[in-house]
Amino acid sequence: MLVISPQAFGVNSIALGDNSKAYGDNSKGYGDRIYPYKKV
């Protein structure tokens, strides 16, 4: 039986939050790249 401790879950949540933030930054960069094409 796999037991996930609350502490490990908290660390995983923090890592997931960091990944979500990085994904958001990547999405913003992608939006900035396609924006000039939208202006044309």
Short mmCIF file of N, CA and C in Angstrom, two decimals:
data_model
loop_
_atom_site.label_atom_id
_atom_site.label_comp_id
_atom_site.label_asym_id
_atom_site.label_seq_id
_atom_site.Cartn_x
_atom_site.Cartn_y
_atom_site.Cartn_z
N MET A 1 0.85 -1.20 0.00
CA MET A 1 0.00 0.00 0.00
C MET A 1 0.88 1.25 0.00
N LEU A 2 0.61 2.11 -0.93
CA LEU A 2 1.41 3.34 -1.04
C LEU A 2 0.87 4.39 -0.09
N VAL A 3 1.75 4.87 0.77
CA VAL A 3 1.35 5.91 1.71
C VAL A 3 2.11 7.19 1.37
N ILE A 4 1.37 8.22 1.06
CA ILE A 4 1.99 9.51 0.74
C ILE A 4 1.85 10.42 1.96
N SER A 5 2.97 10.82 2.52
CA SER A 5 2.92 11.66 3.71
C SER A 5 2.50 13.08 3.33
N PRO A 6 1.84 13.78 4.24
CA PRO A 6 1.44 15.17 3.97
C PRO A 6 2.63 16.05 3.60
N GLN A 7 3.79 15.77 4.21
CA GLN A 7 4.97 16.58 3.91
C GLN A 7 5.38 16.41 2.46
N ALA A 8 5.43 15.14 1.99
CA ALA A 8 5.80 14.88 0.61
C ALA A 8 4.78 15.51 -0.33
N PHE A 9 3.52 15.43 0.07
CA PHE A 9 2.46 16.02 -0.75
C PHE A 9 2.65 17.53 -0.87
N GLY A 10 3.05 18.16 0.26
CA GLY A 10 3.30 19.59 0.25
C GLY A 10 4.45 19.96 -0.69
N VAL A 11 5.51 19.19 -0.66
CA VAL A 11 6.66 19.44 -1.53
C VAL A 11 6.25 19.27 -2.99
N ASN A 12 5.46 18.25 -3.27
CA ASN A 12 5.00 18.04 -4.64
C ASN A 12 4.09 19.18 -5.09
N SER A 13 3.29 19.69 -4.18
CA SER A 13 2.41 20.81 -4.51
C SER A 13 3.22 22.06 -4.84
N ILE A 14 4.28 22.28 -4.09
CA ILE A 14 5.16 23.42 -4.35
C ILE A 14 5.80 23.28 -5.73
N ALA A 15 6.29 22.08 -6.04
CA ALA A 15 6.91 21.84 -7.34
C ALA A 15 5.90 22.04 -8.45
N LEU A 16 4.67 21.56 -8.23
CA LEU A 16 3.62 21.72 -9.22
C LEU A 16 3.30 23.20 -9.43
N GLY A 17 3.30 23.95 -8.33
CA GLY A 17 3.06 25.38 -8.43
C GLY A 17 4.15 26.07 -9.25
N ASP A 18 5.40 25.68 -9.03
CA ASP A 18 6.51 26.25 -9.79
C ASP A 18 6.38 25.91 -11.27
N ASN A 19 5.97 24.68 -11.56
CA ASN A 19 5.80 24.27 -12.95
C ASN A 19 4.67 25.04 -13.60
N SER A 20 3.60 25.28 -12.85
CA SER A 20 2.48 26.04 -13.38
C SER A 20 2.90 27.47 -13.69
N LYS A 21 3.73 28.06 -12.81
CA LYS A 21 4.22 29.42 -13.02
C LYS A 21 5.09 29.48 -14.27
N ALA A 22 5.98 28.48 -14.42
CA ALA A 22 6.84 28.43 -15.60
C ALA A 22 6.00 28.27 -16.86
N TYR A 23 4.95 27.46 -16.77
CA TYR A 23 4.06 27.26 -17.91
C TYR A 23 3.35 28.56 -18.26
N GLY A 24 2.96 29.30 -17.24
CA GLY A 24 2.34 30.60 -17.46
C GLY A 24 3.31 31.56 -18.15
N ASP A 25 4.56 31.57 -17.72
CA ASP A 25 5.57 32.42 -18.34
C ASP A 25 5.79 32.03 -19.79
N ASN A 26 5.79 30.72 -20.07
CA ASN A 26 5.97 30.25 -21.44
C ASN A 26 4.78 30.66 -22.31
N SER A 27 3.58 30.58 -21.73
CA SER A 27 2.38 30.97 -22.47
C SER A 27 2.43 32.46 -22.79
N LYS A 28 2.90 33.27 -21.85
CA LYS A 28 3.02 34.71 -22.06
C LYS A 28 4.02 34.99 -23.18
N GLY A 29 5.15 34.29 -23.15
CA GLY A 29 6.15 34.46 -24.20
C GLY A 29 5.60 34.07 -25.56
N TYR A 30 4.81 33.00 -25.58
CA TYR A 30 4.20 32.54 -26.83
C TYR A 30 3.21 33.58 -27.34
N GLY A 31 2.45 34.15 -26.42
CA GLY A 31 1.50 35.20 -26.79
C GLY A 31 2.22 36.42 -27.37
N ASP A 32 3.35 36.77 -26.77
CA ASP A 32 4.13 37.91 -27.26
C ASP A 32 4.66 37.63 -28.66
N ARG A 33 5.01 36.36 -28.95
CA ARG A 33 5.56 36.03 -30.26
C ARG A 33 4.49 36.08 -31.35
N ILE A 34 3.26 35.66 -31.01
CA ILE A 34 2.22 35.63 -32.05
C ILE A 34 1.52 36.98 -32.18
N TYR A 35 1.74 37.87 -31.22
CA TYR A 35 1.05 39.16 -31.24
C TYR A 35 1.34 39.98 -32.50
N PRO A 36 2.61 40.08 -32.96
CA PRO A 36 2.87 40.85 -34.18
C PRO A 36 2.09 40.34 -35.39
N TYR A 37 1.87 39.02 -35.45
CA TYR A 37 1.12 38.47 -36.57
C TYR A 37 -0.35 38.89 -36.48
N LYS A 38 -0.85 39.04 -35.26
CA LYS A 38 -2.23 39.47 -35.08
C LYS A 38 -2.42 40.92 -35.51
N LYS A 39 -1.38 41.74 -35.33
CA LYS A 39 -1.50 43.16 -35.65
C LYS A 39 -1.59 43.40 -37.14
N VAL A 40 -0.98 42.52 -37.93
CA VAL A 40 -0.93 42.73 -39.37
C VAL A 40 -2.34 42.65 -39.96
#
